[in-house]
Coordinates of N, CA and C in Angstrom, one line a residue:
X202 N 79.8 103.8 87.9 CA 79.8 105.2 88.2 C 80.7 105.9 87.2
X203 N 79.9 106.9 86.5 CA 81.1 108.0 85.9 C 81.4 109.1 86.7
X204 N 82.6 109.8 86.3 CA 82.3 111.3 86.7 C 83.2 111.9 85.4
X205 N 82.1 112.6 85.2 CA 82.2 113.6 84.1 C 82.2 115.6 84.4
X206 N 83.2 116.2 83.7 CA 83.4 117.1 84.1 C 83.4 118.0 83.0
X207 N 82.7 119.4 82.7 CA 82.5 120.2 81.7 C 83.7 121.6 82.0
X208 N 85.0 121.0 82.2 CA 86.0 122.3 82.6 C 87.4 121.9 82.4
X209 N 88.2 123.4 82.0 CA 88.9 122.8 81.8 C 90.2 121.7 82.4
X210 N 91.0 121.3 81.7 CA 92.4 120.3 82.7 C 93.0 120.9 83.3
X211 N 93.2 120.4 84.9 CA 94.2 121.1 85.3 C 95.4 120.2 85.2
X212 N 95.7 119.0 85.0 CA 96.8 118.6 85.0 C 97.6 119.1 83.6
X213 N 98.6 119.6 84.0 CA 99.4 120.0 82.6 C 99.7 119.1 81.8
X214 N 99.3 118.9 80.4 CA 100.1 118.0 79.5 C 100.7 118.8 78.1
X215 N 101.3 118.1 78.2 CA 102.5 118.7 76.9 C 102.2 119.9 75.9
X216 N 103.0 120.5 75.5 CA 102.2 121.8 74.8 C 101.9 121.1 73.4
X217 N 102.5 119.7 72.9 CA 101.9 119.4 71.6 C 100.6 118.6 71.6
X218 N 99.9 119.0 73.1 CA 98.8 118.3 72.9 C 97.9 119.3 72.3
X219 N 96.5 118.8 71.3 CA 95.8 119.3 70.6 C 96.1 119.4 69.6
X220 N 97.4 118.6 68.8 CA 97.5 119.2 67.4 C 96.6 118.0 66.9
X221 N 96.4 118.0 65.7 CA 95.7 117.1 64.8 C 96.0 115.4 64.8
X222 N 97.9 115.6 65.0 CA 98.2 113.7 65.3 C 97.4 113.8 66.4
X223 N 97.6 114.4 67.7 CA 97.5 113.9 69.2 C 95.9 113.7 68.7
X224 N 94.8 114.3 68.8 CA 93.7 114.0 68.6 C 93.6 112.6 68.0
X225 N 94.1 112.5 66.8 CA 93.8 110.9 65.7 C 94.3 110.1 66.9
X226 N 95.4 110.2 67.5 CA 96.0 108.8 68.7 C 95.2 109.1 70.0
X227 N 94.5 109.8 70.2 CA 93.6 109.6 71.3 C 92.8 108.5 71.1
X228 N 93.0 107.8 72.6 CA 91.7 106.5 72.5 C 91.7 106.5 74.1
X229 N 91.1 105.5 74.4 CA 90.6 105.1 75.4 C 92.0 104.6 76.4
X230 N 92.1 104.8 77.2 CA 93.4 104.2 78.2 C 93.2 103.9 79.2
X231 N 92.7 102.2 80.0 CA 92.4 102.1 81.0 C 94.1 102.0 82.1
X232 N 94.1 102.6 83.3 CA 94.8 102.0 84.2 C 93.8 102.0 85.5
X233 N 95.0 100.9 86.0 CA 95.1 100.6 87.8 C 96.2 101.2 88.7
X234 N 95.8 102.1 89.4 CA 96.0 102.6 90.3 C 96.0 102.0 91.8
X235 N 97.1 101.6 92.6 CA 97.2 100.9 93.6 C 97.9 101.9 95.2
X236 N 96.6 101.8 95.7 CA 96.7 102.5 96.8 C 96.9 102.3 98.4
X237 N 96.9 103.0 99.2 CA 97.3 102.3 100.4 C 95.9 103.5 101.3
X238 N 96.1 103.6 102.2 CA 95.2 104.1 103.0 C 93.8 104.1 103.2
X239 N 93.0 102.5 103.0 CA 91.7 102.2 102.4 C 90.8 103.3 101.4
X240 N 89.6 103.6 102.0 CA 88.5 104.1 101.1 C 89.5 105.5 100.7
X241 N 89.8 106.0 101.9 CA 90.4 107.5 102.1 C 91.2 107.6 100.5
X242 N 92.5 106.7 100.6 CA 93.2 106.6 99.8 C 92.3 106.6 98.1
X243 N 91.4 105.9 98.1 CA 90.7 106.0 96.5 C 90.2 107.2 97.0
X244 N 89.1 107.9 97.7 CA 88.8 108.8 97.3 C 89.6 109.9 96.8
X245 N 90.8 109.7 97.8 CA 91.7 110.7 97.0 C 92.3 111.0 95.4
X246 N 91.9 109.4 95.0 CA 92.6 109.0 94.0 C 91.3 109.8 92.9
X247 N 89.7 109.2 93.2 CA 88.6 109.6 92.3 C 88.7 111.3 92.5
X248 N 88.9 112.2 93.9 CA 89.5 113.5 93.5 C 90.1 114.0 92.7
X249 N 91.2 113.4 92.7 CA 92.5 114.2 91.4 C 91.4 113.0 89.5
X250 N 91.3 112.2 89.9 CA 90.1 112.1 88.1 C 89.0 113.4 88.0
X251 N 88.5 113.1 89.2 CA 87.6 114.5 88.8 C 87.8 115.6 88.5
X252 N 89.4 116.3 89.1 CA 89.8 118.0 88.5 C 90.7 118.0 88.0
X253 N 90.7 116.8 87.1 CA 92.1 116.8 86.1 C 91.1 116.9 84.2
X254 N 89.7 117.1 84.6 CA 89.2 117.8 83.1 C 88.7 116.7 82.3
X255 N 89.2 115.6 82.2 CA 89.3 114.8 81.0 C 87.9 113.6 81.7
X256 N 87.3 113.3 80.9 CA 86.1 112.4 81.2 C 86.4 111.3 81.5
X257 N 86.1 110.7 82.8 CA 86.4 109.1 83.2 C 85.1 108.1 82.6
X258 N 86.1 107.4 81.4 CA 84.6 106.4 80.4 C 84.6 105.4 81.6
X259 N 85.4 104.8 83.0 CA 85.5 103.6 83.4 C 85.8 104.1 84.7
X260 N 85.2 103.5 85.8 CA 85.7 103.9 87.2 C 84.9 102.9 88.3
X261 N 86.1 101.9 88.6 CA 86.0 101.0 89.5 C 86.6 100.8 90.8
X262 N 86.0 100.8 91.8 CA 87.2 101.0 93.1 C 87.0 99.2 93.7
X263 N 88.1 99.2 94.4 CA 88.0 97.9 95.3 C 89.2 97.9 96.4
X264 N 88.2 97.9 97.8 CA 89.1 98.0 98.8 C 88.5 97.3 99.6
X265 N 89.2 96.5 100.8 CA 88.6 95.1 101.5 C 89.4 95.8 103.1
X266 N 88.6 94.7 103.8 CA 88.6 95.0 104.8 C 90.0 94.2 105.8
X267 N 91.2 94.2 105.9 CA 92.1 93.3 106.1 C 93.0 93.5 105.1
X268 N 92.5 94.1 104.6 CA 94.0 94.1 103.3 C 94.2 95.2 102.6
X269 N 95.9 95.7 103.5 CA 96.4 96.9 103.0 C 96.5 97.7 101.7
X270 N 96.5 97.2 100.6 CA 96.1 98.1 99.6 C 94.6 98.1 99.0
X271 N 94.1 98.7 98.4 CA 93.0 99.3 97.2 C 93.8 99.1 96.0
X272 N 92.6 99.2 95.2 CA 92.7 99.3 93.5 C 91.8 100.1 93.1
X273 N 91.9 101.6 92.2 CA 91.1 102.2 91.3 C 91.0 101.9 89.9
X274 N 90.3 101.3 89.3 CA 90.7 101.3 87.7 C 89.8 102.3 87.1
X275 N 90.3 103.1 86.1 CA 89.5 104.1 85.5 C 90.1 103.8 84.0
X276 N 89.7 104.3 82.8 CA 89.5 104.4 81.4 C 89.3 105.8 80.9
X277 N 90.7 106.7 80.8 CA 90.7 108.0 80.0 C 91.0 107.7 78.6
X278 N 90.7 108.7 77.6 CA 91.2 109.1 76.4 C 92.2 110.3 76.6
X279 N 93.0 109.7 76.3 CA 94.7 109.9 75.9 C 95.5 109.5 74.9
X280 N 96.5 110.5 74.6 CA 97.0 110.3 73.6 C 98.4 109.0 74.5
X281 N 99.6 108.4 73.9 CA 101.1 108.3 75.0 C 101.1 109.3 75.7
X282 N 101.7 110.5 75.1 CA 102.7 111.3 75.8 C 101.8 111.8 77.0
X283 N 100.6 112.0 76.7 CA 99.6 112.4 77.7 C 99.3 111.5 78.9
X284 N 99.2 110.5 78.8 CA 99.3 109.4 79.2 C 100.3 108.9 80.7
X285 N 101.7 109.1 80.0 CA 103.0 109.7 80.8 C 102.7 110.3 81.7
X286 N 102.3 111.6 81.5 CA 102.4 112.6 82.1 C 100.7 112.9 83.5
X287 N 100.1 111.7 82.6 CA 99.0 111.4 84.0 C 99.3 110.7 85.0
X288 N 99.9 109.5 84.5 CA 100.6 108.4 85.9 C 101.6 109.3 86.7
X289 N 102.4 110.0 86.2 CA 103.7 110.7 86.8 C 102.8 111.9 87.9
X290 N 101.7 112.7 87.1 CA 101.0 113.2 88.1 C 100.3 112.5 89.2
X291 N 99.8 111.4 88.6 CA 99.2 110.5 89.9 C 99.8 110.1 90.8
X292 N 101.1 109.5 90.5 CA 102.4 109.0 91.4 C 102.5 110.4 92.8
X293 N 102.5 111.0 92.2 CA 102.6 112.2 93.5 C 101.7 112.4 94.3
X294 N 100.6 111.6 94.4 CA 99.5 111.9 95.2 C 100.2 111.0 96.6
X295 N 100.1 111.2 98.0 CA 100.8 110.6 99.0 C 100.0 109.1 99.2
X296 N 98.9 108.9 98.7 CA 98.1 107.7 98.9 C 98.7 106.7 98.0
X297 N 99.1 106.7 96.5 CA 99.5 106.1 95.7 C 100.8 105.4 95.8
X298 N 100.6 104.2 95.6 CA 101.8 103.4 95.6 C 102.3 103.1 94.2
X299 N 101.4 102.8 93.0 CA 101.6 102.5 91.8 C 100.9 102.8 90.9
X300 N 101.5 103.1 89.5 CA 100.3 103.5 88.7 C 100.3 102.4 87.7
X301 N 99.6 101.8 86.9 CA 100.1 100.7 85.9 C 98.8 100.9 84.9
X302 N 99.4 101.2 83.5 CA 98.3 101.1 82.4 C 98.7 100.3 81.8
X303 N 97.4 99.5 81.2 CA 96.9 98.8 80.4 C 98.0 98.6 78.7

């Protein structure tokens, strides 16, 4: 499953994003995201990928039936600093327990 979005980001990143380095260090950045509150909790999680602008190349959920946490793995293109500043946004969602990239 992708989801792909033609608008712009709402998560804020850094104002030196778009200069000419940040673009060359953009690549692909997969993380895992580890959740608590079964399906509910990823959906929450595939909400904020979808209206945060930036195109998900990778989006895998896994959540079981007996066992308290989920896992979302998704694959953005990000620069670091951008990067930072997505887990730290994700961190604040109430479902999220952990953010961990790749």
């Amino acid at each position: 499953m992708s989801i792909t979005i033609d608008r712009p980001a709402t998560i804020a990143f850094p104002a030196t994003s778009g200069t000419p380095a940040d673009i060359a260090s953009r690549m692909p950045r997969r993380h895992t995201v580890v959740t608590d509150d079964g399906l509910a909790g990823a959906m929450l999680v595939a909400n904020a990928l979808q209206s945060c602008g930036r195109t998900v190349r990778e989006f895998a959920v896994d959540v079981r039936e007996g066992v308290p946490y989920g896992s979302v793995t998704c694959t953005l293109s990000m620069t670091p600093a951008e990067t930072e500043e997505f887990c730290d946004r994700l961190r604040t969602l109430p479902c999220v327990l952990a953010v961990d990239p790749y």
